[in-house]
């Protein structure tokens, strides 16, 4: 069933703008047909189209239910900038895997170093990709793609979470079970060239848990999926 997101949907049970155009022109839906709307706060509404005009679809709410796809932990993925469209893939897959927030990071070995203007454009593009992935995967929230942080800013922010998982190919330990007291988890993934030794030391000194994702070197766009799968599995969310 088609799925859309709209904040405060219960008090305003209609859809307008681009989503209305999509419902009416691309999906060619009409009165009497069913769709689901998520209020981005964890509730899903099963609806039937009650009226349509050019740019607006009115909906009758048939059922409200708690969305049960959200993990019990809030996971922020700190993702170092990668080249080409690899970030697009990483963002999409991170949302599918349950990340609640994505923070792009500029570290020493990032080959991609866009200026501020193109970073802003990229952020908007990644947010669109994240929104699409949230709809496709049935998420109960719209995970946010934040502004790009420097490595040092990312260290401060990530190590504030209950658990900070730093994925490092030279690590010898695997991720332990994540107990119920842990509510916020950050996951840090490096760029194609990896982290420098001083960066790895800084993360460890600031309390990040340095973990291995296995003996094989994963590409920068594969590592986030593996890391998020491990976090979801170890916290009972898979
Ligand atoms: N510098 C590395 C090299 O060329 O051998 C590769 C870096 S890898 C392409 C990009 C990032 O994915 C790393 O910085 C790390 O965060 C993560 N990663 C890849 N494989 C990993 C593994 N086996 N264990 C933990 N992290 C891994």
Tab-separated table of C-alpha atoms and ligand atoms in Angstrom:
chain	number	residue	atom	x	y	z
A	1	UNK	CA	0.000	0.000	0.000
A	2	UNK	CA	1.418	3.471	-0.823
A	3	UNK	CA	2.935	5.186	2.202
A	4	UNK	CA	3.435	8.884	2.889
A	5	UNK	CA	4.775	11.044	5.721
A	6	UNK	CA	3.046	14.100	7.142
A	7	UNK	CA	3.570	15.818	10.476
A	8	UNK	CA	0.410	16.549	12.539
A	9	UNK	CA	-1.597	14.356	10.157
A	10	UNK	CA	-4.268	13.463	12.722
A	11	UNK	CA	-5.379	17.107	13.052
A	12	UNK	CA	-4.938	17.818	9.317
A	13	UNK	CA	-6.001	14.622	7.516
A	14	UNK	CA	-5.136	15.630	3.986
A	15	UNK	CA	-2.096	15.584	1.716
A	16	UNK	CA	-1.066	18.417	-0.568
A	17	UNK	CA	2.044	19.549	-2.469
A	18	UNK	CA	4.282	17.104	-4.337
A	19	UNK	CA	2.887	14.064	-2.516
A	20	UNK	CA	-0.650	14.945	-3.650
A	21	UNK	CA	0.602	15.291	-7.237
A	22	UNK	CA	2.306	11.906	-6.913
A	23	UNK	CA	-0.867	10.257	-5.566
A	24	UNK	CA	-3.092	11.760	-8.241
A	25	UNK	CA	-0.866	11.895	-11.336
A	26	UNK	CA	1.746	9.139	-10.963
A	27	UNK	CA	-0.188	6.585	-8.910
A	28	UNK	CA	-3.520	7.691	-10.462
A	29	UNK	CA	-5.330	7.013	-7.189
A	30	UNK	CA	-8.873	8.176	-6.655
A	31	UNK	CA	-11.724	8.304	-4.121
A	32	UNK	CA	-12.190	5.037	-2.223
A	33	UNK	CA	-8.584	3.842	-2.575
A	34	UNK	CA	-6.423	3.070	0.468
A	35	UNK	CA	-3.093	4.471	1.586
A	36	UNK	CA	-1.042	4.774	4.779
A	37	UNK	CA	0.214	8.022	6.293
A	38	UNK	CA	2.895	8.155	8.996
A	39	UNK	CA	2.994	11.249	11.254
A	40	UNK	CA	6.842	11.011	11.564
A	41	UNK	CA	6.390	10.620	15.337
A	42	UNK	CA	5.896	6.854	15.267
A	43	UNK	CA	2.183	6.524	14.383
A	44	UNK	CA	0.723	5.078	11.185
A	45	UNK	CA	-2.788	5.862	9.904
A	46	UNK	CA	-4.664	3.562	7.520
A	47	UNK	CA	-6.770	5.852	5.346
A	48	UNK	CA	-9.225	5.897	2.481
A	49	UNK	CA	-9.299	8.759	-0.017
A	50	UNK	CA	-12.511	10.701	0.612
A	51	UNK	CA	-12.062	13.542	-1.890
A	52	UNK	CA	-9.482	14.808	-4.394
A	53	UNK	CA	-8.956	18.092	-6.134
A	54	UNK	CA	-6.074	19.345	-8.286
A	55	UNK	CA	-3.443	19.575	-5.551
A	56	UNK	CA	-5.046	18.063	-2.506
A	57	UNK	CA	-6.117	14.612	-1.345
A	58	UNK	CA	-8.526	14.418	1.617
A	59	UNK	CA	-8.386	11.279	3.675
A	60	UNK	CA	-10.677	9.474	6.093
A	61	UNK	CA	-8.689	7.856	8.908
A	62	UNK	CA	-9.804	4.238	9.374
A	63	UNK	CA	-7.208	3.107	11.908
A	64	UNK	CA	-4.396	4.631	13.990
A	65	UNK	CA	-1.636	2.298	15.203
A	66	UNK	CA	1.838	2.568	16.678
A	67	UNK	CA	4.519	1.989	14.067
A	68	UNK	CA	6.518	-1.064	15.227
A	69	UNK	CA	9.481	-0.790	12.869
A	70	UNK	CA	11.537	1.694	14.910
A	71	UNK	CA	14.505	0.289	16.863
A	72	UNK	CA	14.559	0.703	20.647
A	73	UNK	CA	17.856	2.609	20.355
A	74	UNK	CA	18.582	5.940	18.636
A	75	UNK	CA	21.516	5.320	16.314
A	76	UNK	CA	23.486	8.169	14.756
A	77	UNK	CA	25.754	7.214	11.868
A	78	UNK	CA	28.859	9.417	11.499
A	79	UNK	CA	29.848	8.864	7.906
A	80	UNK	CA	33.052	10.303	6.444
A	81	UNK	CA	32.565	11.833	2.999
A	82	UNK	CA	33.215	9.461	0.108
A	83	UNK	CA	33.629	10.066	-3.628
A	84	UNK	CA	30.962	10.098	-6.360
A	85	UNK	CA	27.561	8.719	-5.493
A	86	UNK	CA	28.764	6.309	-2.801
A	87	UNK	CA	27.300	8.559	-0.089
A	88	UNK	CA	23.878	8.268	-1.760
A	89	UNK	CA	23.989	4.490	-1.446
A	90	UNK	CA	25.324	4.613	2.119
A	91	UNK	CA	22.576	7.047	3.222
A	92	UNK	CA	19.810	4.968	1.617
A	93	UNK	CA	21.028	1.726	3.150
A	94	UNK	CA	21.657	3.284	6.570
A	95	UNK	CA	18.020	4.401	6.734
A	96	UNK	CA	16.835	0.941	5.677
A	97	UNK	CA	19.016	-0.557	8.438
A	98	UNK	CA	17.438	1.652	11.121
A	99	UNK	CA	19.774	4.635	11.561
A	100	UNK	CA	17.866	7.531	13.177
A	101	UNK	CA	20.262	10.259	12.127
A	102	UNK	CA	23.178	10.594	9.705
A	103	UNK	CA	26.046	13.035	10.198
A	104	UNK	CA	28.494	13.479	7.306
A	105	UNK	CA	32.080	14.015	8.515
A	106	UNK	CA	35.158	15.532	6.931
A	107	UNK	CA	38.245	13.608	8.114
A	108	UNK	CA	41.910	13.806	7.062
A	109	UNK	CA	41.746	11.171	4.322
A	110	UNK	CA	38.507	12.316	2.684
A	111	UNK	CA	39.253	12.744	-1.028
A	112	UNK	CA	35.925	14.457	-1.523
A	113	UNK	CA	36.159	17.983	-0.035
A	114	UNK	CA	33.180	19.978	-1.365
A	115	UNK	CA	32.883	23.694	-0.594
A	116	UNK	CA	30.151	24.968	1.736
A	117	UNK	CA	27.683	25.705	-1.058
A	118	UNK	CA	27.897	22.274	-2.616
A	119	UNK	CA	27.793	20.643	0.832
A	120	UNK	CA	24.455	22.380	1.437
A	121	UNK	CA	23.131	21.035	-1.897
A	122	UNK	CA	24.418	17.567	-1.104
A	123	UNK	CA	22.777	17.663	2.337
A	124	UNK	CA	19.409	18.424	0.688
A	125	UNK	CA	19.943	15.609	-1.820
A	126	UNK	CA	20.875	13.103	0.928
A	127	UNK	CA	17.824	14.193	2.945
A	128	UNK	CA	15.595	13.422	-0.071
A	129	UNK	CA	17.237	10.012	-0.432
A	130	UNK	CA	16.775	9.368	3.311
A	131	UNK	CA	13.079	10.364	3.096
A	132	UNK	CA	12.495	8.014	0.156
A	133	UNK	CA	14.267	5.175	1.958
A	134	UNK	CA	12.191	5.822	5.092
A	135	UNK	CA	8.982	5.509	3.056
A	136	UNK	CA	10.131	2.416	1.210
A	137	UNK	CA	11.336	0.618	4.356
A	138	UNK	CA	8.287	1.503	6.475
A	139	UNK	CA	10.085	3.661	9.033
A	140	UNK	CA	8.064	5.481	11.700
A	141	UNK	CA	10.264	8.589	11.586
A	142	UNK	CA	12.114	10.558	8.919
A	143	UNK	CA	15.808	10.163	9.825
A	144	UNK	CA	17.609	13.487	9.603
A	145	UNK	CA	20.724	14.112	7.521
A	146	UNK	CA	22.632	16.764	9.484
A	147	UNK	CA	25.210	19.353	8.467
A	148	UNK	CA	28.719	18.088	7.784
A	149	UNK	CA	31.013	18.195	10.838
A	150	UNK	CA	34.778	18.362	11.056
A	151	UNK	CA	36.481	15.291	12.546
A	152	UNK	CA	37.017	17.059	15.890
A	153	UNK	CA	33.380	18.209	16.088
A	154	UNK	CA	32.266	14.658	15.279
A	155	UNK	CA	34.424	13.193	18.077
A	156	UNK	CA	32.818	15.508	20.663
A	157	UNK	CA	29.296	14.835	19.443
A	158	UNK	CA	29.642	11.056	18.931
A	159	UNK	CA	31.294	10.352	22.281
A	160	UNK	CA	28.369	12.063	24.049
A	161	UNK	CA	26.130	9.097	23.236
A	162	UNK	CA	25.676	6.193	25.665
A	163	UNK	CA	27.848	4.065	23.368
A	164	UNK	CA	30.201	5.200	20.630
A	165	UNK	CA	31.181	2.431	18.188
A	166	UNK	CA	34.284	3.308	16.178
A	167	UNK	CA	34.723	0.875	13.263
A	168	UNK	CA	38.399	0.371	12.570
A	169	UNK	CA	39.886	-2.268	10.320
A	170	UNK	CA	42.903	-2.675	12.652
A	171	UNK	CA	40.695	-3.386	15.710
A	172	UNK	CA	40.907	-6.785	17.353
A	173	UNK	CA	37.659	-6.757	19.351
A	174	UNK	CA	34.121	-7.324	18.110
A	175	UNK	CA	31.009	-5.508	19.277
A	176	UNK	CA	29.634	-6.798	22.624
A	177	UNK	CA	25.962	-7.251	23.452
A	178	UNK	CA	24.292	-3.853	23.845
A	179	UNK	CA	22.220	-3.888	27.044
A	180	UNK	CA	18.874	-2.180	27.671
A	181	UNK	CA	20.468	0.768	29.528
A	182	UNK	CA	22.002	1.954	26.259
A	183	UNK	CA	19.540	4.279	24.527
A	184	UNK	CA	21.785	6.257	22.154
A	185	UNK	CA	24.515	4.741	19.983
A	186	UNK	CA	26.855	6.441	17.557
A	187	UNK	CA	28.585	4.504	14.785
A	188	UNK	CA	31.675	5.975	13.111
A	189	UNK	CA	32.801	4.945	9.625
A	190	UNK	CA	35.849	6.245	7.781
A	191	UNK	CA	36.388	7.296	4.146
A	192	UNK	CA	37.969	5.200	1.341
A	193	UNK	CA	41.446	5.843	2.749
A	194	UNK	CA	40.394	5.017	6.330
A	195	UNK	CA	41.254	6.965	9.496
A	196	UNK	CA	44.781	8.123	10.302
A	197	UNK	CA	46.471	6.614	13.364
A	198	UNK	CA	46.211	9.938	15.293
A	199	UNK	CA	42.472	10.077	14.489
A	200	UNK	CA	42.006	6.501	15.723
A	201	UNK	CA	43.923	7.374	18.905
A	202	UNK	CA	41.820	10.508	19.462
A	203	UNK	CA	38.603	8.504	19.205
A	204	UNK	CA	39.838	5.823	21.610
A	205	UNK	CA	41.109	8.461	24.099
A	206	UNK	CA	37.703	10.137	24.077
A	207	UNK	CA	35.905	6.938	25.022
A	208	UNK	CA	34.902	5.438	21.665
A	209	UNK	CA	34.822	1.635	21.575
A	210	UNK	CA	37.130	0.523	18.745
A	211	UNK	CA	35.608	-2.496	17.005
A	212	UNK	CA	36.283	-4.788	14.074
A	213	UNK	CA	33.664	-5.726	11.495
A	214	UNK	CA	35.573	-8.905	10.626
A	215	UNK	CA	38.858	-9.770	8.974
A	216	UNK	CA	37.941	-8.488	5.531
A	217	UNK	CA	38.321	-4.827	4.559
A	218	UNK	CA	34.899	-3.499	3.651
A	219	UNK	CA	34.359	-0.646	1.229
A	220	UNK	CA	33.312	2.649	2.759
A	221	UNK	CA	29.747	2.157	1.469
A	222	UNK	CA	29.546	-1.470	2.710
A	223	UNK	CA	30.931	-0.858	6.218
A	224	UNK	CA	27.914	1.199	7.455
A	225	UNK	CA	25.510	-1.623	6.553
A	226	UNK	CA	27.672	-4.197	8.344
A	227	UNK	CA	28.105	-1.942	11.393
A	228	UNK	CA	24.396	-1.111	11.639
A	229	UNK	CA	23.487	-4.789	11.227
A	230	UNK	CA	25.836	-5.637	14.118
A	231	UNK	CA	24.402	-2.851	16.326
A	232	UNK	CA	20.804	-3.886	15.575
A	233	UNK	CA	21.591	-7.565	16.190
A	234	UNK	CA	23.513	-6.948	19.440
A	235	UNK	CA	20.730	-4.695	20.790
A	236	UNK	CA	17.911	-7.126	19.925
A	237	UNK	CA	16.561	-4.989	17.089
A	238	UNK	CA	17.023	-7.447	14.232
B	1	LIG	N1	42.202	2.230	5.045
B	1	LIG	C1	41.663	0.997	4.702
B	1	LIG	C2	42.533	0.332	3.662
B	1	LIG	O1	42.662	0.898	2.584
B	1	LIG	O2	42.985	-0.752	3.969
B	1	LIG	C3	40.229	0.935	4.207
B	1	LIG	C4	39.214	1.857	4.808
B	1	LIG	S1	37.601	1.222	4.532
B	1	LIG	C5	37.480	1.283	2.796
B	1	LIG	C6	36.552	2.514	5.043
B	1	LIG	C7	36.044	2.426	6.451
B	1	LIG	O3	35.205	1.284	6.620
B	1	LIG	C8	37.085	2.299	7.536
B	1	LIG	O4	37.620	3.548	7.903
B	1	LIG	C9	36.309	1.679	8.675
B	1	LIG	O5	35.579	2.636	9.395
B	1	LIG	C10	35.341	0.774	7.936
B	1	LIG	N2	35.801	-0.618	7.808
B	1	LIG	C11	36.048	-1.297	6.671
B	1	LIG	N3	36.382	-2.577	6.930
B	1	LIG	C12	36.338	-2.709	8.276
B	1	LIG	C13	36.560	-3.804	9.159
B	1	LIG	N4	36.916	-5.014	8.743
B	1	LIG	N5	36.400	-3.585	10.498
B	1	LIG	C14	36.048	-2.364	10.954
B	1	LIG	N6	35.829	-1.300	10.162
B	1	LIG	C15	35.952	-1.465	8.844
